[in-house]
mmCIF file of C-alpha atoms in Angstrom:
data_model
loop_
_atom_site.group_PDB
_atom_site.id
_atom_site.type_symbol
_atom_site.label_atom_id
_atom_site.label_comp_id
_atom_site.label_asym_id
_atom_site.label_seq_id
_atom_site.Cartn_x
_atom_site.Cartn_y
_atom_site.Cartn_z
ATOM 1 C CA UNK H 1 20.338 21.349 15.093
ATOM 2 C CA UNK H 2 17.468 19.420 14.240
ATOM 3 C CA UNK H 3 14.843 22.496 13.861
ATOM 4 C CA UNK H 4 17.597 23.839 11.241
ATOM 5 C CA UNK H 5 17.562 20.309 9.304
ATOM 6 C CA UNK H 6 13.788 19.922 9.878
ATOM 7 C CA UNK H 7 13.206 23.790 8.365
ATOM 8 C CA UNK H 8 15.694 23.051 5.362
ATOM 9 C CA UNK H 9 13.986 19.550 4.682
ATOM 10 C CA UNK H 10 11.181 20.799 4.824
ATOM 11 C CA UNK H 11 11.597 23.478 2.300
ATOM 12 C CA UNK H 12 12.606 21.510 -0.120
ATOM 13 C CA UNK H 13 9.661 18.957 0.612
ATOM 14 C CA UNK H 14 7.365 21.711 -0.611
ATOM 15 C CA UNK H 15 6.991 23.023 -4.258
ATOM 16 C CA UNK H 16 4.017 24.176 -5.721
ATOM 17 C CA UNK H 17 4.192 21.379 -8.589
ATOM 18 C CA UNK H 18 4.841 18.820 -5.740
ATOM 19 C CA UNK H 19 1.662 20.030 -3.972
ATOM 20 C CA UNK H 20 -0.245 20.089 -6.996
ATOM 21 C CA UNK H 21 0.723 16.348 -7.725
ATOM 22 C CA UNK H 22 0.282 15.380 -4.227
ATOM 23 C CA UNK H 23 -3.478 17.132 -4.298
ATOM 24 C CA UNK H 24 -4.425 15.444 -7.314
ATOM 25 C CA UNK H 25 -3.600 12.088 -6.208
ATOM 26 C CA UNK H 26 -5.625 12.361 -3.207
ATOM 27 C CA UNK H 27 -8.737 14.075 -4.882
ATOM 28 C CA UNK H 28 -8.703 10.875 -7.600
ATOM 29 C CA UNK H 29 -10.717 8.954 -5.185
ATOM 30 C CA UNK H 30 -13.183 11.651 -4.981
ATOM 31 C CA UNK H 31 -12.919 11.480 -9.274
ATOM 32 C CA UNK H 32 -13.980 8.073 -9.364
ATOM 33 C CA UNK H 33 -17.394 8.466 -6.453
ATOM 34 C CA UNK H 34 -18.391 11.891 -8.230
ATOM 35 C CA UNK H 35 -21.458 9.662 -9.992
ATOM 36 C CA UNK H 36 -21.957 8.419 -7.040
ATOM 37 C CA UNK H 37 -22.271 10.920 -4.669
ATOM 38 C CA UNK H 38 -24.230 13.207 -7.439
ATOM 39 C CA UNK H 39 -26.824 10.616 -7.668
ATOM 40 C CA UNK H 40 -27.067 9.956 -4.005
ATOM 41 C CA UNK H 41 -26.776 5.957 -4.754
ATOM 42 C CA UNK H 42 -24.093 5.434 -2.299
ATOM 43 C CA UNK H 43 -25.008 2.098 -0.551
ATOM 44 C CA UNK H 44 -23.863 1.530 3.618
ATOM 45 C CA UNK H 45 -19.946 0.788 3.190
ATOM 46 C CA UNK H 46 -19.582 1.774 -0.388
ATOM 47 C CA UNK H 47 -16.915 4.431 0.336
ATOM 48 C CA UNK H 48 -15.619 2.465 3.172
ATOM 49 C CA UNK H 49 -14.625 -0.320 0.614
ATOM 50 C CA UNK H 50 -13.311 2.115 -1.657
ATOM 51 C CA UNK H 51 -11.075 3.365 0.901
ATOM 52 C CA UNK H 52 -9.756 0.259 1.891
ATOM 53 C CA UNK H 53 -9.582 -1.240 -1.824
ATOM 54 C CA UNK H 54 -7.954 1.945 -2.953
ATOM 55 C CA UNK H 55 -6.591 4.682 -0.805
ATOM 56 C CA UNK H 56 -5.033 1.910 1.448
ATOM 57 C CA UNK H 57 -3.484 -0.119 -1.129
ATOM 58 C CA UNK H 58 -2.808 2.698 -3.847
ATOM 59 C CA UNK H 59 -3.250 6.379 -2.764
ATOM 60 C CA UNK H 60 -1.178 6.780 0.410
ATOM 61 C CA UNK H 61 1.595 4.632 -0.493
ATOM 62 C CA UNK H 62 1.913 6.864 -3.366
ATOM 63 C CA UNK H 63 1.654 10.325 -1.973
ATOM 64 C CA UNK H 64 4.396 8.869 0.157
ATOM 65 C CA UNK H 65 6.657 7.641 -2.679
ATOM 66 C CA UNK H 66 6.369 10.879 -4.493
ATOM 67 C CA UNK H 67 8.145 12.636 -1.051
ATOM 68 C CA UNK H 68 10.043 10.014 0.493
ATOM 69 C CA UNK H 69 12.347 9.168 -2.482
ATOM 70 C CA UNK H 70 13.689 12.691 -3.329
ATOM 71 C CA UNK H 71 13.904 13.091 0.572
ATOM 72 C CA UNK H 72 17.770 13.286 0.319
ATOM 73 C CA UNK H 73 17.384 14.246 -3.794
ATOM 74 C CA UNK H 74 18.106 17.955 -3.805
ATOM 75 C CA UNK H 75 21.367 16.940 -1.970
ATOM 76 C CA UNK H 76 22.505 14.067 -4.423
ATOM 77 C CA UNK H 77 21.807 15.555 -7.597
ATOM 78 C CA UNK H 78 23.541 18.755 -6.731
ATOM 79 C CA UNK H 79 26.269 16.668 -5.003
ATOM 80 C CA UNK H 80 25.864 18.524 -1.667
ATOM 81 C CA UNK H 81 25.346 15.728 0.727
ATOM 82 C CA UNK H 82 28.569 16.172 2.176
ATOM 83 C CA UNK H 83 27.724 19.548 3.275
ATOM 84 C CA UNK H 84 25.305 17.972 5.551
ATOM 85 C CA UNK H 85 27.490 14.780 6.468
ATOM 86 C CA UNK H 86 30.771 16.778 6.859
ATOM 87 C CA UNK H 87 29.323 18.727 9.863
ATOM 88 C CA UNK H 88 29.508 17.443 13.269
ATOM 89 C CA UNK H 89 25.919 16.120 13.226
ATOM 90 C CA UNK H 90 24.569 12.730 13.948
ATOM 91 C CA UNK H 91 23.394 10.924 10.875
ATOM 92 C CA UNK H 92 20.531 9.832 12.907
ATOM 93 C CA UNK H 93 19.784 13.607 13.326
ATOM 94 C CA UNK H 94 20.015 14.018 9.997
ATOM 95 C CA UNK H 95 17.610 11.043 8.685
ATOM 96 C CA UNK H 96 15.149 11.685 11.177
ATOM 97 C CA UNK H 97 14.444 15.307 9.787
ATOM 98 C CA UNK H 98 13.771 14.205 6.641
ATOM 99 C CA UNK H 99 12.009 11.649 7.803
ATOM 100 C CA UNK H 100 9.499 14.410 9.927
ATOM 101 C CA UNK H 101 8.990 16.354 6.942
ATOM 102 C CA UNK H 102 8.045 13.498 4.903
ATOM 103 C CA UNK H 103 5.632 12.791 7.042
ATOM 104 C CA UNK H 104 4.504 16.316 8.150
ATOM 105 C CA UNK H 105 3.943 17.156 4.621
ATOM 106 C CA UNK H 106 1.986 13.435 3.616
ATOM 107 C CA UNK H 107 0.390 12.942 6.216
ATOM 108 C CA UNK H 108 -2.535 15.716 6.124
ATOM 109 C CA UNK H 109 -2.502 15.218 2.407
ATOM 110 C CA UNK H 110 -3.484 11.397 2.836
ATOM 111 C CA UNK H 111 -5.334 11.486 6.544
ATOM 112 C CA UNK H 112 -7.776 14.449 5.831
ATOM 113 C CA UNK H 113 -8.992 13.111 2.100
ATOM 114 C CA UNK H 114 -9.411 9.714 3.515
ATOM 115 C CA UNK H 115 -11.310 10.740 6.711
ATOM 116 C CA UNK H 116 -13.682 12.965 4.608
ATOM 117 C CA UNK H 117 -14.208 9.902 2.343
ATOM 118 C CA UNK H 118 -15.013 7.172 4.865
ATOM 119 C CA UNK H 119 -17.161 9.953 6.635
ATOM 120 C CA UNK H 120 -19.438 10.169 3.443
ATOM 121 C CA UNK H 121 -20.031 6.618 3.792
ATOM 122 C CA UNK H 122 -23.984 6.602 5.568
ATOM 123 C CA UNK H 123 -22.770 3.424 7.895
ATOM 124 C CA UNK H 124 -19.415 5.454 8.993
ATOM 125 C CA UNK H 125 -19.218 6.118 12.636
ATOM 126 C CA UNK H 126 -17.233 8.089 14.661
ATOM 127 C CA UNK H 127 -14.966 5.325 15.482
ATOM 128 C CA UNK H 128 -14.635 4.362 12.013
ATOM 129 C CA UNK H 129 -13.411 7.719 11.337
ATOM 130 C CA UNK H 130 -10.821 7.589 14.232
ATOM 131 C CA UNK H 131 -9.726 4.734 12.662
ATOM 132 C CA UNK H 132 -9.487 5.709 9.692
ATOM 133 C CA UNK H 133 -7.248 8.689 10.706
ATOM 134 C CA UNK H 134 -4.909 6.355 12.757
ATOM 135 C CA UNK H 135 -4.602 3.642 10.169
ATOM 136 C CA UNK H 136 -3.079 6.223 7.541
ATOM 137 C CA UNK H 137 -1.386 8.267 9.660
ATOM 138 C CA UNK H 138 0.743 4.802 10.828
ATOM 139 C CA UNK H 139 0.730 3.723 7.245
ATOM 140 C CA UNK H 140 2.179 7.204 6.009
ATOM 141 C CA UNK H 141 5.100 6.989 8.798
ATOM 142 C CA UNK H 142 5.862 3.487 7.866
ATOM 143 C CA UNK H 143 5.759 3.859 3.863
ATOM 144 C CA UNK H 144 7.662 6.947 4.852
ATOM 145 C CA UNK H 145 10.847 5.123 6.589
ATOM 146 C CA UNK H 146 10.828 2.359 3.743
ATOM 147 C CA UNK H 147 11.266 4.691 1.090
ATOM 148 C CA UNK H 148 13.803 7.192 2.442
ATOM 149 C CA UNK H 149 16.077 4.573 2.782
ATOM 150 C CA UNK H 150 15.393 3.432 -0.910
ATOM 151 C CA UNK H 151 15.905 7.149 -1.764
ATOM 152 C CA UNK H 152 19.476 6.856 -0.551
ATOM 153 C CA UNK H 153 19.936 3.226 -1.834
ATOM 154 C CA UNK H 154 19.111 3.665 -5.215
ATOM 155 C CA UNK H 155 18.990 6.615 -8.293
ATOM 156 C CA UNK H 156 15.735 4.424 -9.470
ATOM 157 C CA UNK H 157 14.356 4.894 -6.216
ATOM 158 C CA UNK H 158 10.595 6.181 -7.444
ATOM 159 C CA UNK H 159 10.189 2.863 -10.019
ATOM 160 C CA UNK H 160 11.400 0.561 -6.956
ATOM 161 C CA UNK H 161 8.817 1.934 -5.087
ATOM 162 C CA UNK H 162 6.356 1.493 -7.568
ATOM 163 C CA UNK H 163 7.081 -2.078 -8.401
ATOM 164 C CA UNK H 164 7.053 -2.630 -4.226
ATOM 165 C CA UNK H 165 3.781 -1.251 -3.667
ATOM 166 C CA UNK H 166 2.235 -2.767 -6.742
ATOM 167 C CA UNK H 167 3.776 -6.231 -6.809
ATOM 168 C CA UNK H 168 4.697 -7.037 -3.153
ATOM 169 C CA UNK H 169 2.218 -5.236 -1.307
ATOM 170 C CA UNK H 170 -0.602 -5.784 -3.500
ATOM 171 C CA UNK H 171 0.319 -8.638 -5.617
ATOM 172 C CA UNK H 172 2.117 -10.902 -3.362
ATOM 173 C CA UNK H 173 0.543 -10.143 -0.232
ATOM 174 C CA UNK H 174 -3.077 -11.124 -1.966
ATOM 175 C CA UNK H 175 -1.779 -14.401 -2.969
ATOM 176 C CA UNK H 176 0.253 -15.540 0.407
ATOM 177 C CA UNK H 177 -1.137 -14.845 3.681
ATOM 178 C CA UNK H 178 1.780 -15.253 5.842
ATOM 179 C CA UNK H 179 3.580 -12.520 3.459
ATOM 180 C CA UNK H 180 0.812 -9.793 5.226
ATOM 181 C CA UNK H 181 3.105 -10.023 8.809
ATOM 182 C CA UNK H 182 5.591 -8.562 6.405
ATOM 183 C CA UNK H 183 3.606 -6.231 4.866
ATOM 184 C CA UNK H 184 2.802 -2.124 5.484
ATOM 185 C CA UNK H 185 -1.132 -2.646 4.251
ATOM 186 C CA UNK H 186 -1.106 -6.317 5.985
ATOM 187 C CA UNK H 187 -0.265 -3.597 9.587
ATOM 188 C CA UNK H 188 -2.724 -1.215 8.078
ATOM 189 C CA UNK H 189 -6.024 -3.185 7.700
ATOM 190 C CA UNK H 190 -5.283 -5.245 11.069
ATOM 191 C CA UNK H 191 -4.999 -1.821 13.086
ATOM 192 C CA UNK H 192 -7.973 -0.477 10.921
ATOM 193 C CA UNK H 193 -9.833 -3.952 11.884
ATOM 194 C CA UNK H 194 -8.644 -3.871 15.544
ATOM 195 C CA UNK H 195 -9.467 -0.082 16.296
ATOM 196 C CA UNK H 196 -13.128 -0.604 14.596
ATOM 197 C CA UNK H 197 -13.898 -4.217 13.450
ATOM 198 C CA UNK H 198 -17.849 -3.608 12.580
ATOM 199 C CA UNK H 199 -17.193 -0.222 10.735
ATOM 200 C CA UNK H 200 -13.979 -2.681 8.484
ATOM 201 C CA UNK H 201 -15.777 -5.938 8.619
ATOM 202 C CA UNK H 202 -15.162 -6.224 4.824
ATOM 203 C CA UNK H 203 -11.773 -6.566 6.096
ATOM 204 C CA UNK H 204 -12.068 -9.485 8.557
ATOM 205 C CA UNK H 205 -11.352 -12.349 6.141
ATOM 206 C CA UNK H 206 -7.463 -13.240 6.199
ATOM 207 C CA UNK H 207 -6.579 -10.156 8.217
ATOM 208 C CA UNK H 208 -3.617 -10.779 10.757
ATOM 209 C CA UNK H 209 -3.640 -9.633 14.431
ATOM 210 C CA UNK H 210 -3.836 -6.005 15.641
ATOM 211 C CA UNK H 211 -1.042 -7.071 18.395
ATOM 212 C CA UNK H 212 1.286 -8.235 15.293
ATOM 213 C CA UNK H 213 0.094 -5.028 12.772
ATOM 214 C CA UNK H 214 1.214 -2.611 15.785
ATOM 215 C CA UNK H 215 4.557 -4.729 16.365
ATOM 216 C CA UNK H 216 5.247 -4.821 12.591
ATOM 217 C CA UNK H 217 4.340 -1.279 11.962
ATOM 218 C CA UNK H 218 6.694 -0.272 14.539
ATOM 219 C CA UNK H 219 9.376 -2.541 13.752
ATOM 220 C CA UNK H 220 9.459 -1.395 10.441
ATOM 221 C CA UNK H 221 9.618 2.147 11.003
ATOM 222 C CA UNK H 222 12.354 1.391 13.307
ATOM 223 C CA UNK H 223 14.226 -1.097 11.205
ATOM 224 C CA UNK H 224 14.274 0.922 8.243
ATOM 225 C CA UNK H 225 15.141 4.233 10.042
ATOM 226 C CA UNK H 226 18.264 2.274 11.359
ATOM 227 C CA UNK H 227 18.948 1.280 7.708
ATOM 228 C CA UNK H 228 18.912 4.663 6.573
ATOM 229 C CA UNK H 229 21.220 6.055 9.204
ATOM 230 C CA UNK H 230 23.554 3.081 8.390
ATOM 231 C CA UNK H 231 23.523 3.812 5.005
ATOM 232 C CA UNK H 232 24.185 7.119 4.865
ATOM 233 C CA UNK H 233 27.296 6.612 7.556
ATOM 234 C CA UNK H 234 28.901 4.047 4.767
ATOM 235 C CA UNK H 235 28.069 5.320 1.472
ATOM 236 C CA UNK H 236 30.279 7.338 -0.892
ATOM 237 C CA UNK H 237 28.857 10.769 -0.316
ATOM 238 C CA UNK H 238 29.303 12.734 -3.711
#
């Protein structure tokens, strides 16, 4: 049952308007170095900085948001949810296919622009690239599991999102340090940090432990997958 789900979720995922949204917000980092890289200027961590400044803190969580919130939408505005619910299928089966086509759908569209931007930095290594790769790809899954649930929890879901990223993630976090243990980017930088802490050294100033960013990271995919299953076993299904 959950290759059907996955295959129907995953269908609806994918529109060519979606795509096209989803392509220009990753190619708007690559906007904003064009002088840059047509000059040749670009200084040792230049794009490496820009990744973390931007992509991090702006980019991925919004490729996310654009998928994640309308992962159950097709279903609510056309009030078919029940179709889904009223079959003999867990609700954990059910969550976690949306879930997996959130992410199989973000996940190259954040990962591959942001590995081909730190690689263009001249002091990127290898392992800066790895990490890189590994740091969005956990930050896509996380975002992901965060805003499914606010999909189902809310018909405002999109501007929620946008006023989490913007003013807990990047606002509040900034100001409080203790808030970054709760935070998706706080996980981010410390597993970009721990994986490769001379290629993110820009990054070692306040950052919290790579144990704790692997324990949130995980706990918060978990939590809020739980949430979302609960949810969608006690709401009103239209």
């Amino acid at each position: 049952m959950i290759p059907v789900l996955f295959s129907l979720s995953l269908r609806q995922a994918i529109s060519i308007r979606r795509l096209l949204l989803l392509a220009l917000v990753a190619l708007i980092p690559f906007l904003i170095v064009a002088p840059v890289l047509l000059t040749g200027n670009n200084d040792d961590g230049t794009f490496i900085d820009l990744f973390t400044g931007l992509v991090v803190s702006i980019i991925l969580p919004m490729i996310v948001i654009i998928l994640a919130t309308g992962a159950f939408g097709n279903e609510l505005e056309d009030r078919t949810l029940s179709l889904l619910t009223t079959r003999p299928v867990p609700r954990s089966y059910i969550v976690f296919a949306k879930l997996a086509a959130t992410v199989v759908v973000a996940a190259p569209m954040a990962a591959v622009p942001a590995a081909v931007l730190v690689a263009l930095d001249p002091s990127a290594s290898s392992t800066t690239i790895a990490a890189t790769i590994v740091g969005s790809l956990i930050c896509v899954v996380a975002y992901s599991s965060i805003f499914t649930w606010t999909g189902l929890m809310t018909q405002r879901a999109l501007a929620f999102a946008v006023v989490y990223v913007f003013l807990w993630e990047g606002f509040a976090t900034s100001l409080l340090e203790g808030l970054r243990y709760v935070s998706v980017r706080g996980y981010t930088f410390a597993i970009l940090h721990g994986i490769d802490n001379g290629g993110f050294s820009s990054l070692e100033e306040g950052i919290i432990e790579l144990q704790a960013g692997m324990v949130g990271a995980a706990a918060a995919i978990a939590l809020f997958f739980a949430a979302t299953v609960y949810r969608l076993r006690r709401m009103d299904v239209p």
